[in-house]
Short mmCIF file of C-alpha atoms and ligand atoms in Angstrom, two decimals:
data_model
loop_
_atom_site.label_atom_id
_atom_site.label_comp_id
_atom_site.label_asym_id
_atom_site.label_seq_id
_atom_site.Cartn_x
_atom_site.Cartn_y
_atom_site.Cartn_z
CA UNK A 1 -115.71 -260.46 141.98
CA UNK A 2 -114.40 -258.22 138.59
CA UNK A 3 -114.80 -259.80 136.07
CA UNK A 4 -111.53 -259.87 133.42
CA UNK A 5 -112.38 -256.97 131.32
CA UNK A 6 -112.39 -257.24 127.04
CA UNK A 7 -110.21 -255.42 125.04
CA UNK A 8 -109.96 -254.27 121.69
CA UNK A 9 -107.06 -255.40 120.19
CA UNK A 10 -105.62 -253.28 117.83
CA UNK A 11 -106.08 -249.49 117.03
CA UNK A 12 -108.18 -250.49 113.80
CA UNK A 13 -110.57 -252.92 116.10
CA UNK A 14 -110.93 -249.45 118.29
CA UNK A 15 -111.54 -247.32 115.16
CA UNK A 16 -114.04 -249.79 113.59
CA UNK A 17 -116.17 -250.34 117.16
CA UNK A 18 -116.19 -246.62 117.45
CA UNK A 19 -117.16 -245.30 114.08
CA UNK A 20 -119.53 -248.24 114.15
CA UNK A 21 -120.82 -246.66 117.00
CA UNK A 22 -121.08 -243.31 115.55
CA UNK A 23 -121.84 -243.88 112.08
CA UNK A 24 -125.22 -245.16 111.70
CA UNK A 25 -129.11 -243.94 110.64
CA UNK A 26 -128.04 -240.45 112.78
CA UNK A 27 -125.84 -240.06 110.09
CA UNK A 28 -127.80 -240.99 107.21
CA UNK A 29 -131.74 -240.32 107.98
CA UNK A 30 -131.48 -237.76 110.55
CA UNK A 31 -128.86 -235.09 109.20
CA UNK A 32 -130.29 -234.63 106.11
CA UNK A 33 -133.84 -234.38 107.02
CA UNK A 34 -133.03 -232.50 110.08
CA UNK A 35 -130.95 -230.29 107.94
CA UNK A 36 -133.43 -229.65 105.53
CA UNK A 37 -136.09 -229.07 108.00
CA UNK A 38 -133.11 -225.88 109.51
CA UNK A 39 -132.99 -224.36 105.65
CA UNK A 40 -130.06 -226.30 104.78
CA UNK A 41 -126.30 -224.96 104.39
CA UNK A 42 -126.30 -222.34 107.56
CA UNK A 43 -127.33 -225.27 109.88
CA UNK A 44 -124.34 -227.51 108.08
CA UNK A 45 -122.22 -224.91 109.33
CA UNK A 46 -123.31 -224.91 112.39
CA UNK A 47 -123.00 -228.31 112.57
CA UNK A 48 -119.66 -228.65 111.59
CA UNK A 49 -118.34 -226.13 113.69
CA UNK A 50 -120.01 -228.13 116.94
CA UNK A 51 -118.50 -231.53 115.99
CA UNK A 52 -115.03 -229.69 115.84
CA UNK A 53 -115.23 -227.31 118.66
CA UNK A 54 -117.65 -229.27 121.11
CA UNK A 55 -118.03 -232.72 119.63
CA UNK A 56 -114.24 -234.12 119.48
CA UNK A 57 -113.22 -232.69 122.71
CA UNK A 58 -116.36 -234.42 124.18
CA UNK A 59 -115.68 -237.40 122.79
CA UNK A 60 -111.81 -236.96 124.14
CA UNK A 61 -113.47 -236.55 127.46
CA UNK A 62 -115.35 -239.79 126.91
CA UNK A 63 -112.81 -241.43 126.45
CA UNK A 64 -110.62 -240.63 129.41
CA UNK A 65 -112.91 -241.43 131.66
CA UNK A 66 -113.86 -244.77 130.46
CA UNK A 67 -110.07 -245.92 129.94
CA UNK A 68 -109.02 -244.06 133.19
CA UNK A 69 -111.74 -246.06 134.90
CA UNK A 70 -111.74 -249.20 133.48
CA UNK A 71 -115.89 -249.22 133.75
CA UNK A 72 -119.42 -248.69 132.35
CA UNK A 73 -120.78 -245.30 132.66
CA UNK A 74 -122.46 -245.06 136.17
CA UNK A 75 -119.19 -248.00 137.43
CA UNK A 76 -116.93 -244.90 135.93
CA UNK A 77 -117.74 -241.94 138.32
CA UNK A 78 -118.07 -243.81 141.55
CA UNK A 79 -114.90 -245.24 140.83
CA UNK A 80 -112.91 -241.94 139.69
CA UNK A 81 -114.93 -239.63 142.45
CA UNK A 82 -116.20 -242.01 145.10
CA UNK A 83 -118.80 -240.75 147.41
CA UNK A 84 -120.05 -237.95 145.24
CA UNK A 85 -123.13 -237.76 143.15
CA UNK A 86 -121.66 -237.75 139.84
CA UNK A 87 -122.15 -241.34 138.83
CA UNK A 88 -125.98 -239.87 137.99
CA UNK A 89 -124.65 -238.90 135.20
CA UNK A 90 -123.77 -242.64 133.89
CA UNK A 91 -127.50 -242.89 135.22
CA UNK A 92 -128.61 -240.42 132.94
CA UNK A 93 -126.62 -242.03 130.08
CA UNK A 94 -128.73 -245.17 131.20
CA UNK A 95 -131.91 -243.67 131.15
CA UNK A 96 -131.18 -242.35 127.60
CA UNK A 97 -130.37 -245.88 125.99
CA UNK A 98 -133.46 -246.07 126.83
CA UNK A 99 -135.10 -243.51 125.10
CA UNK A 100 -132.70 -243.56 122.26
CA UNK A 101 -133.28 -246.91 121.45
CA UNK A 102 -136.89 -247.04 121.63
CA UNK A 103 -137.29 -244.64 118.51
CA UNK A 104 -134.00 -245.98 116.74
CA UNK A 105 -135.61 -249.48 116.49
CA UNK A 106 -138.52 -247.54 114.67
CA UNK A 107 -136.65 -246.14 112.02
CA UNK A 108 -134.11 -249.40 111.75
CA UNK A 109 -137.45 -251.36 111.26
CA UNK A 110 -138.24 -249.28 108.56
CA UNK A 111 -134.82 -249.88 107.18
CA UNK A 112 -135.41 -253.68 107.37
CA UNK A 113 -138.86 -253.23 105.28
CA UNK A 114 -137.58 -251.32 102.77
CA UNK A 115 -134.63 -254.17 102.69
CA UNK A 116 -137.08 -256.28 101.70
CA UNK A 117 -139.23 -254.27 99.49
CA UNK A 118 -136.21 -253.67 97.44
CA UNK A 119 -135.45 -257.23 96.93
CA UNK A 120 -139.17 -258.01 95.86
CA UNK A 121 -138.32 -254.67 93.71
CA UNK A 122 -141.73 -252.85 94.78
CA UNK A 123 -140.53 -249.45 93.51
CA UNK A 124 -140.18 -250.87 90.19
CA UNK A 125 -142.22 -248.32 88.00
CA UNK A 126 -143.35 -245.80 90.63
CA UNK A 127 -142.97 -242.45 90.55
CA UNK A 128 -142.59 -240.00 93.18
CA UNK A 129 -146.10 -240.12 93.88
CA UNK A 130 -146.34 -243.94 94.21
CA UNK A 131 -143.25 -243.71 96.03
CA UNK A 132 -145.21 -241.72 98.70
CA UNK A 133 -148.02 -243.64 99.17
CA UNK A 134 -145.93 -246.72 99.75
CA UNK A 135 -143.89 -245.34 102.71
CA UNK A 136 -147.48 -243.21 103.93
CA UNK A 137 -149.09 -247.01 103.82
CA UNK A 138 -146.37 -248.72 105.40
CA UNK A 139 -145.21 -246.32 108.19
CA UNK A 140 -148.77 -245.14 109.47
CA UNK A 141 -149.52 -248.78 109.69
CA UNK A 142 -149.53 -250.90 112.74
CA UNK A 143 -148.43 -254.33 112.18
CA UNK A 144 -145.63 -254.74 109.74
CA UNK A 145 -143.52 -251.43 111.61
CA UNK A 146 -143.91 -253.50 114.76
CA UNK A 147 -142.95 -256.56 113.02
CA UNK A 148 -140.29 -255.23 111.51
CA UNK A 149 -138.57 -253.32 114.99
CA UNK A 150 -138.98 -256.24 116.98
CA UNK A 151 -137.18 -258.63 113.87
CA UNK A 152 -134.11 -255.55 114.42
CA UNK A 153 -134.49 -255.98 118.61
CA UNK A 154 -134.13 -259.00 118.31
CA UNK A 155 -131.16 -258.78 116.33
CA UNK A 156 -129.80 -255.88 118.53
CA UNK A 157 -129.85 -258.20 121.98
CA UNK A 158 -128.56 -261.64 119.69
CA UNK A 159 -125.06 -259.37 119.08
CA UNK A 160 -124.99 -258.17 122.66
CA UNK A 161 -125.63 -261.73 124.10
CA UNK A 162 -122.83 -263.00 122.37
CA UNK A 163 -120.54 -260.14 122.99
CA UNK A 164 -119.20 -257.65 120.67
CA UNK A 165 -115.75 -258.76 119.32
CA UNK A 166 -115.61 -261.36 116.96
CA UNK A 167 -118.77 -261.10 115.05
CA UNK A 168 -119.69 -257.51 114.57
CA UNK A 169 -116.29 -256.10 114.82
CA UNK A 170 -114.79 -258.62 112.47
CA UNK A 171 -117.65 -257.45 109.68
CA UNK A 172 -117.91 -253.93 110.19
CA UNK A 173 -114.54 -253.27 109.25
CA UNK A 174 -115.21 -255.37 105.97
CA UNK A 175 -119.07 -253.67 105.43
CA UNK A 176 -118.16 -250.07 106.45
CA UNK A 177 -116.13 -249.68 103.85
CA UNK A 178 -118.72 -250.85 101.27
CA UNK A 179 -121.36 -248.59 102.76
CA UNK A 180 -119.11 -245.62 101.64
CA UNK A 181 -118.48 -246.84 98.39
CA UNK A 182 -122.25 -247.30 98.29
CA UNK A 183 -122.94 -244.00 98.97
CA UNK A 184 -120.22 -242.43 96.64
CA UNK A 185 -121.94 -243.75 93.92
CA UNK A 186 -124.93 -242.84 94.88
CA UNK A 187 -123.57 -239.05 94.53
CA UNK A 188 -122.54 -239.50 91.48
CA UNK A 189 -125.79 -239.92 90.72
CA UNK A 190 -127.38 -237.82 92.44
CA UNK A 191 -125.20 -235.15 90.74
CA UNK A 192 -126.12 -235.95 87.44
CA UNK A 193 -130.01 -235.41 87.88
CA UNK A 194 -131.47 -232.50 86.26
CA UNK A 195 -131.93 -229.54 89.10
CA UNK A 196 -128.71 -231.21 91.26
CA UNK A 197 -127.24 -227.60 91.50
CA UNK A 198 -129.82 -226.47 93.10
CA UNK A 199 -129.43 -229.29 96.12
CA UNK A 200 -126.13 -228.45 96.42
CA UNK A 201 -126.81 -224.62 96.48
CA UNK A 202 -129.56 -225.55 99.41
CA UNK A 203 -126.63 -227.79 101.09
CA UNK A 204 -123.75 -225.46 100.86
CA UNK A 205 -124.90 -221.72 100.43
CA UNK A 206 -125.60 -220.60 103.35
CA UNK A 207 -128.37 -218.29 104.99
CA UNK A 208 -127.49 -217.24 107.90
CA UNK A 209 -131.38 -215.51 107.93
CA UNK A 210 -132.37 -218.89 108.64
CA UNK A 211 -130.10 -219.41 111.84
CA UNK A 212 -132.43 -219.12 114.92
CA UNK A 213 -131.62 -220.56 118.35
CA UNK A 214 -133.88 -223.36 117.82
CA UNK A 215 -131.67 -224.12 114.84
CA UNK A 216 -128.98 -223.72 117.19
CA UNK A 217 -129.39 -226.47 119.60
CA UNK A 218 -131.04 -229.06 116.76
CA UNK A 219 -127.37 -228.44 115.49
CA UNK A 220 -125.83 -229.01 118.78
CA UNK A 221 -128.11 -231.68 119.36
CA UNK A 222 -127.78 -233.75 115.91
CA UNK A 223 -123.54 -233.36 116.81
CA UNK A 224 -124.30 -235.41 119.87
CA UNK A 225 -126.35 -237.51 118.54
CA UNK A 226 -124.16 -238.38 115.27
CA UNK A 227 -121.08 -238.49 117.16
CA UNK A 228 -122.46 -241.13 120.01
CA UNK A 229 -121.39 -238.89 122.63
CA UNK A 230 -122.97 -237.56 125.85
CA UNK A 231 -124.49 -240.27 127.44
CA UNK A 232 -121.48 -242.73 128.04
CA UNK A 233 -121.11 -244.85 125.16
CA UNK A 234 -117.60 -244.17 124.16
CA UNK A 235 -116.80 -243.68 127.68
CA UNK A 236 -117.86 -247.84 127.67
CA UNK A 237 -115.70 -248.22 124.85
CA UNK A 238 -112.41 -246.02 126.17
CA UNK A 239 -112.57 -248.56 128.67
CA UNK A 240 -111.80 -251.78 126.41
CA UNK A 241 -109.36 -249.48 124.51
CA UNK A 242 -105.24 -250.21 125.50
CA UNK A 243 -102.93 -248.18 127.10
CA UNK A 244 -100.79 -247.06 124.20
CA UNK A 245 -103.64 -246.12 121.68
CA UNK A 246 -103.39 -242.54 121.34
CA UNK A 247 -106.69 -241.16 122.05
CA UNK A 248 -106.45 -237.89 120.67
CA UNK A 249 -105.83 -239.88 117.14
CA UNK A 250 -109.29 -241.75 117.42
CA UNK A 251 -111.33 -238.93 118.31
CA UNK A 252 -110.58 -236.92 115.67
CA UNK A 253 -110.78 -239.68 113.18
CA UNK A 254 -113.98 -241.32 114.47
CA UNK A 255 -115.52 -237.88 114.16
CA UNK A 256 -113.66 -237.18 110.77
CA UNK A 257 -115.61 -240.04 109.45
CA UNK A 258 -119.02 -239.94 111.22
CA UNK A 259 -118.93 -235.97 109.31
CA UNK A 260 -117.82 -237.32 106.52
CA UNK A 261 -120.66 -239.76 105.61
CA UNK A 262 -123.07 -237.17 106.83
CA UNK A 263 -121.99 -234.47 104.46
CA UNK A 264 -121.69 -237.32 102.22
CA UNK A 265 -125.29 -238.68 102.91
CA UNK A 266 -126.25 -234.98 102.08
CA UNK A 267 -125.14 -235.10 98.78
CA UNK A 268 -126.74 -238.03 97.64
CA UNK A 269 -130.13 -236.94 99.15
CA UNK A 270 -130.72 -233.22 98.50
CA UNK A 271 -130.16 -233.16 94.73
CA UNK A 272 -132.73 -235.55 94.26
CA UNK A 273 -135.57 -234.18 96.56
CA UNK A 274 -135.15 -231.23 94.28
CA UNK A 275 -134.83 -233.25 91.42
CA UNK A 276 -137.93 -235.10 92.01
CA UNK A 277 -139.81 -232.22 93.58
CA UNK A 278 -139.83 -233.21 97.33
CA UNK A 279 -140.41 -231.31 99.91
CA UNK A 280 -136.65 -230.64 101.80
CA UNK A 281 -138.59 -230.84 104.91
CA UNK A 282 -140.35 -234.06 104.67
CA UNK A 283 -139.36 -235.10 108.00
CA UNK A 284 -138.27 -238.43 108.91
CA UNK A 285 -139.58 -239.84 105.85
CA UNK A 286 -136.75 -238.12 103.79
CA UNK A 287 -134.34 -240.75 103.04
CA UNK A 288 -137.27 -243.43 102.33
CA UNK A 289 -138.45 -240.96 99.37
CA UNK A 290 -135.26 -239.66 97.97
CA UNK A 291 -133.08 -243.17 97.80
CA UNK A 292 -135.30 -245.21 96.13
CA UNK A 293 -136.17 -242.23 93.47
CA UNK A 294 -132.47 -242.21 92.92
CA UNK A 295 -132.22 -245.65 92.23
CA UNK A 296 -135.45 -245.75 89.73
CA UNK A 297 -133.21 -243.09 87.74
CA UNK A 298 -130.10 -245.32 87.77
CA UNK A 299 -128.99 -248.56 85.64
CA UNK A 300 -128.67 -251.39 88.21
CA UNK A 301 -130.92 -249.75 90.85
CA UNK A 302 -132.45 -253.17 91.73
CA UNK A 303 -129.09 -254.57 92.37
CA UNK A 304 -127.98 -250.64 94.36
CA UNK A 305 -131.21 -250.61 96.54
CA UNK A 306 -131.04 -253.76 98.08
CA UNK A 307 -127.06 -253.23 98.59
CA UNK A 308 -127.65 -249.83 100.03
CA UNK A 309 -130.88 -250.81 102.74
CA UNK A 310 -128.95 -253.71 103.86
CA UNK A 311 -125.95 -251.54 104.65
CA UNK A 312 -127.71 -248.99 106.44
CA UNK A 313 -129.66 -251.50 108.61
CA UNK A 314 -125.83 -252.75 109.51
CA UNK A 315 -124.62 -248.70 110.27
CA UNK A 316 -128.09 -248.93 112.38
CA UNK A 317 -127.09 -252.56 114.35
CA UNK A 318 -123.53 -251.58 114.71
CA UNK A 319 -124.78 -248.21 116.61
CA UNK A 320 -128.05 -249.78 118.52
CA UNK A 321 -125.82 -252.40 120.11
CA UNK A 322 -123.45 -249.74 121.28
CA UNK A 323 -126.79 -248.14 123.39
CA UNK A 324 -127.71 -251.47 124.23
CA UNK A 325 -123.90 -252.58 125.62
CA UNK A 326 -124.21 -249.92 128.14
CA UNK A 327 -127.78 -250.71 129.77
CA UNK A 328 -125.89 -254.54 129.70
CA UNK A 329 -122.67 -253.37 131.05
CA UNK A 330 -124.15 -251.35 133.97
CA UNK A 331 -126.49 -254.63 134.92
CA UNK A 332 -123.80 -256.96 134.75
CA UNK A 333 -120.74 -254.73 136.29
CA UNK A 334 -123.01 -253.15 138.82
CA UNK A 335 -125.74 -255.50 139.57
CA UNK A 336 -123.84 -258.82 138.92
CA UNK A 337 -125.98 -259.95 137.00
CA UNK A 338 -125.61 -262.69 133.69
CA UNK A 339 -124.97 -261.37 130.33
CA UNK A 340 -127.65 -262.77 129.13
CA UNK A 341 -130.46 -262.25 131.23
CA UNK A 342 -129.66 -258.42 130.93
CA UNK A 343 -129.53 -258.34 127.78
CA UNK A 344 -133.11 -260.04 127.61
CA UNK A 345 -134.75 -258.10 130.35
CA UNK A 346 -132.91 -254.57 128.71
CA UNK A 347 -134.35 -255.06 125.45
CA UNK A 348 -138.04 -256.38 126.17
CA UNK A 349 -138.43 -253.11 128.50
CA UNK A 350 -136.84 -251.27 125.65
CA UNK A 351 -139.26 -252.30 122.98
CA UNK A 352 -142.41 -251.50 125.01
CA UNK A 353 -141.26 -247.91 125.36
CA UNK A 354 -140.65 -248.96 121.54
CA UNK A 355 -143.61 -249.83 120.06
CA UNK A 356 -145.08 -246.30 121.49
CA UNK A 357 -142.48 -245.06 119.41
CA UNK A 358 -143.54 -246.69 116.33
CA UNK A 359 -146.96 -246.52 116.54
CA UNK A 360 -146.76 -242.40 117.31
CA UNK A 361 -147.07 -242.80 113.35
CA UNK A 362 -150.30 -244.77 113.20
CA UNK A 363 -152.48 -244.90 115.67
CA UNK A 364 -151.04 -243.08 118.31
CA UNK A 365 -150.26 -239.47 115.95
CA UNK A 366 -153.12 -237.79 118.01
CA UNK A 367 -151.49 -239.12 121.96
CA UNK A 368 -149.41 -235.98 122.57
CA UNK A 369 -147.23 -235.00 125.46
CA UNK A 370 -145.81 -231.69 124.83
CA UNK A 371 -147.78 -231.12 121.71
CA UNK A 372 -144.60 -233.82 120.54
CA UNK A 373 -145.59 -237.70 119.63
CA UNK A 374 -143.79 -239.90 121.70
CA UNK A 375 -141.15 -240.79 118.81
CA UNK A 376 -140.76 -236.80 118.33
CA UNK A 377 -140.65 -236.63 122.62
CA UNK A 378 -137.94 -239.09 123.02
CA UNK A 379 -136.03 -238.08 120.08
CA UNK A 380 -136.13 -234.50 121.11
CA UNK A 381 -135.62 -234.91 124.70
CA UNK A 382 -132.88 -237.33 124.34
CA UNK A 383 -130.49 -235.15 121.32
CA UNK A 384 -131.40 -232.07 122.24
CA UNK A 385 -131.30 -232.06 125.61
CA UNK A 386 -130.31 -234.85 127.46
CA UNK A 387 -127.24 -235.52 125.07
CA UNK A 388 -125.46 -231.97 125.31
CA UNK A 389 -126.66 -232.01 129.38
CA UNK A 390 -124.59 -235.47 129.74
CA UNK A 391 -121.66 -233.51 127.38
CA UNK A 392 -121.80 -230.34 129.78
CA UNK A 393 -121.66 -232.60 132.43
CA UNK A 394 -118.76 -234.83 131.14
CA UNK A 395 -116.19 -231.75 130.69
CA UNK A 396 -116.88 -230.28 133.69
CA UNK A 397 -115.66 -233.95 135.06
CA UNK A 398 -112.71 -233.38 133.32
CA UNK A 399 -112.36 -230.24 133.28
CA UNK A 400 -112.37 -229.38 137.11
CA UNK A 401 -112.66 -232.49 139.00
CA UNK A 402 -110.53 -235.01 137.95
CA UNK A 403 -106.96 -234.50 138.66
CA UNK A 404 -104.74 -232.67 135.92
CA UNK A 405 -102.13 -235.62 136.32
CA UNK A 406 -104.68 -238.20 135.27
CA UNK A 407 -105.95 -235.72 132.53
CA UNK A 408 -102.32 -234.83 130.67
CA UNK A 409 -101.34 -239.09 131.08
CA UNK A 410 -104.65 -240.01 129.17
CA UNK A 411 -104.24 -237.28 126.70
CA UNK A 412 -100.48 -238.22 125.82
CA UNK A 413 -100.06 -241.50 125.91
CA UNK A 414 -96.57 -241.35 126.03
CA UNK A 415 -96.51 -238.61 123.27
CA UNK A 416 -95.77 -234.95 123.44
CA UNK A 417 -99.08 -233.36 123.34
CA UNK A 418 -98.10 -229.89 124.58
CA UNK A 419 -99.83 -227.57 122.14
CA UNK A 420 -102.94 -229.93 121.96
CA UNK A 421 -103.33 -230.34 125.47
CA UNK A 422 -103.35 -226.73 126.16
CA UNK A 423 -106.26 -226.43 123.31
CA UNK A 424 -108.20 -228.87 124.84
CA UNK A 425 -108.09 -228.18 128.47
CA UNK A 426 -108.85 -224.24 127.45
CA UNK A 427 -112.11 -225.74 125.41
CA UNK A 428 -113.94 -228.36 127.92
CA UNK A 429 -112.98 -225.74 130.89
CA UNK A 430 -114.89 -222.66 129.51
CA UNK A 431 -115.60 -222.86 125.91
CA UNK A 432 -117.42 -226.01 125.94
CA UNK A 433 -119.37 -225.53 129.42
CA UNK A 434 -120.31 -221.61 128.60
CA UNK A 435 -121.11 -222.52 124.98
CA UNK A 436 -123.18 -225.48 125.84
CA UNK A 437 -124.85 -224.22 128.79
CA UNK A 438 -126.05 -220.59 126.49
CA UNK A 439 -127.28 -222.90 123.57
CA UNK A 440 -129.35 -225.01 125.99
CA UNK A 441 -130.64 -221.89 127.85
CA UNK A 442 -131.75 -220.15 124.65
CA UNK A 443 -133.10 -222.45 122.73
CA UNK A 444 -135.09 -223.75 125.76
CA UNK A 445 -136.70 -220.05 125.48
CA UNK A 446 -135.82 -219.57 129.20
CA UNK A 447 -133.59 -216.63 128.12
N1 LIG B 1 -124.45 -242.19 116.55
C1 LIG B 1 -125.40 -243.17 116.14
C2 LIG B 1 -125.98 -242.73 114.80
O1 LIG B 1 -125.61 -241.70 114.32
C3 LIG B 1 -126.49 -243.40 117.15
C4 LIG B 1 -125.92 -243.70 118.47
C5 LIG B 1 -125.22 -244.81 118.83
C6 LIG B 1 -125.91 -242.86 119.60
N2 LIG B 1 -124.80 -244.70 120.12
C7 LIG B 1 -125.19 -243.51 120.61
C8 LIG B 1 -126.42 -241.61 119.82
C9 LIG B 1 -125.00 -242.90 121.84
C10 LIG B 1 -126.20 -241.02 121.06
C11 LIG B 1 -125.49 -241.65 122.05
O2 LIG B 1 -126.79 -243.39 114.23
#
């Protein structure tokens, strides 16, 4: 009945699938508007503290279980704690693809339109005005978003369908690489616009006045998201990754990365919004303003614009087919059923939730549940809440139900880990559960 499971094949094929995973729009469209709409350098802080306290021993946690288990999220649990309820958590994780992917398709759609705007160079001559009305006319508008998110489903389920080793692991590794150089230069230039010092001073000086527990769990909540962990993803991908790959190692560089391009995202954007007088909390339209001001101000911005949108709508493929691979993985390991057909039936019920999601913009911004849109809902619920839930849930696995034994062998990997270990068994027993648990407690307002 099992099917012979894939494998990544070397330790780079594991890196590239996982920071493909992790890097993506979370990265470059949500930190920095989310940042800016927390006031900036305190919530960076924040941030970074999460990824390194909470976020890489999560992701360690992942990990194990998925190697340990050899299965997709909900396959995991029954197999390593038969019997028991825990395998609702891989539910959970289902249920979240779900919602994640429903509002990432949104913004990936915008990233295809603005692919193609660049190439018919539409922002040639505007100014930060005209820049404005372009994205208000566009993403307020019903047909072309929907157009646009089902060209990037589409796209999502035609990777899936054919499996994700040999195509999109093959270019990633090449295209990654050129995203960062992308946005290096784009920080350069950023730093040379008049008024950069003050985005940096908003990006790295912190106010801690401006840290309330709100702020709090959007930080905790952007980690999770950013990182890819907390509903099951990278447990899916510890299970395709070999025996003798040292997990410890590709945690900490997957999230070394994913941080990296954030921080590095940051840079490029905020010294521009101050540069050309936007507001730092814009909201998702943040990135859509700021980059293509940039690249007015920049010799060879035609050629930079079209290079940069196309690279973040890869960063968004590479992560929406690692939400979409674990809906498929669960349909086909658990319910035996064909690749393809899964994929298909996944990603029509996907976009329907979808095209809510888009149109919360348009003609939907007055349909409110929880005074929230539906994109704001199901990017809200699914960060803030149900990501660092799944986390809590996923160390206490580790933490106190699965069997040390189990736990020190898929830490080591044949290596002396003593010192680590010790850290990371202290942190996903109490530091991770009690610090999760308090975040989500106050900044629910229940405290
Ligand atoms: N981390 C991705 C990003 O930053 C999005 C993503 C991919 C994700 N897989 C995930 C988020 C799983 C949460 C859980 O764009």
């Amino acid at each position: 009945m099992e099917a012979k499971r894939d494998g990544f094949a070397s330790k780079f094929g594991v890196i590239a699938a996982a920071a493909g995973s992790a890097i993506g729009l979370g990265n470059i469209w949500r930190f920095p508007y989310v940042a800016g709409e927390n006031g900036g350098s305190a919530f960076i802080l924040v941030y970074l503290g999460f990824v390194i306290l909470i976020g890489v021993p999560v992701m360690l946690s992942e990990f194990m279980i998925g190697r340990r288990s050899q299965r997709n999220p909900i396959g995991a649990f029954k197999r390593l704690q038969p019997g028991s309820k825990w395998y609702l958590t891989g539910v959970m994780g289902v249920v979240v693809a779900f919602m994640i992917l429903a509002f990432y398709s949104t913004i990936a759609g915008w990233t295809l339109h603005y692919l193609y705007l660049s190439v018919v160079n539409a922002f040639a001559g505007l100014d930060e005005k005209g820049l404005q009305t372009l994205f208000n006319n566009f993403h307020t508008s019903t047909m072309m978003p929907l157009f646009w998110q089902a060209v990037f489903m589409a796209m999502t389920a035609f990777v899936v369908i054919a499996g994700v080793e040999k195509g999109i692991e093959k270019y990633t590794k090449i295209l990654m690489p050129i995203l960062f150089i992308i946005i290096v230069i784009l920080d350069i230039r950023a730093l040379t616009l008049d008024g950069a010092s003050k985005g940096l001073e908003f990006l790295f000086y912190p106010d801690f006045s401006k840290i309330t527990s709100a702020t709090i769990l959007e930080a905790l909540g952007q980690a999770f998201f950013s990182l890819s962990i907390g509903m099951g993803v990278l447990i899916t991908y510890g299970s395709y990754i070999q025996k003798d790959n040292d997990l410890v190692n590709v945690a900490v560089e997957v999230s070394f990365f994913d941080t990296l391009i954030a921080v590095l995202a940051g840079v490029a954007i905020f010294p521009a919004v101050f540069a050309f007088n936007i507001a730092p909390s814009a909201g998702p339209g943040l990135v859509f303003l700021t980059i293509p001001a940039i690249f007015q101000a920049m010799p060879g911005g035609y050629f930079f614009a079209i290079l940069f949108f196309f690279l973040l709508f890869v960063a968004a493929l590479t992560s929406s087919i690692s939400v979409l691979e674990v809906v498929v993985a669960y349909m086909v390991e658990e319910k035996n059923m064909d690749r393809k057909k899964a994929s298909i039936i996944s990603t029509i019920l996907i976009s329907i939730l979808g095209v809510l999601a888009t149109l919360s913009f348009g003609v939907l911004s007055d349909f409110k549940i929880f005074s929230k849109t539906v994109f704001d809902l199901l990017d809200y619920a699914s960060a803030n809440i149900m990501l660092p839930l799944g986390g809590l849930l996923i160390v206490i696995f580790v933490g106190w139900v699965m069997p040390l034994p189990s736990v020190v062998k898929e830490v080591s990997s044949g290596k002396k880990r003593k010192k680590i270990f010790k850290v990371y068994y202290f942190i996903i027993r109490y530091i991770a559960p009690v610090a999760i648990g308090l975040i989500f407690l106050n900044g629910l307002d229940v405290l």
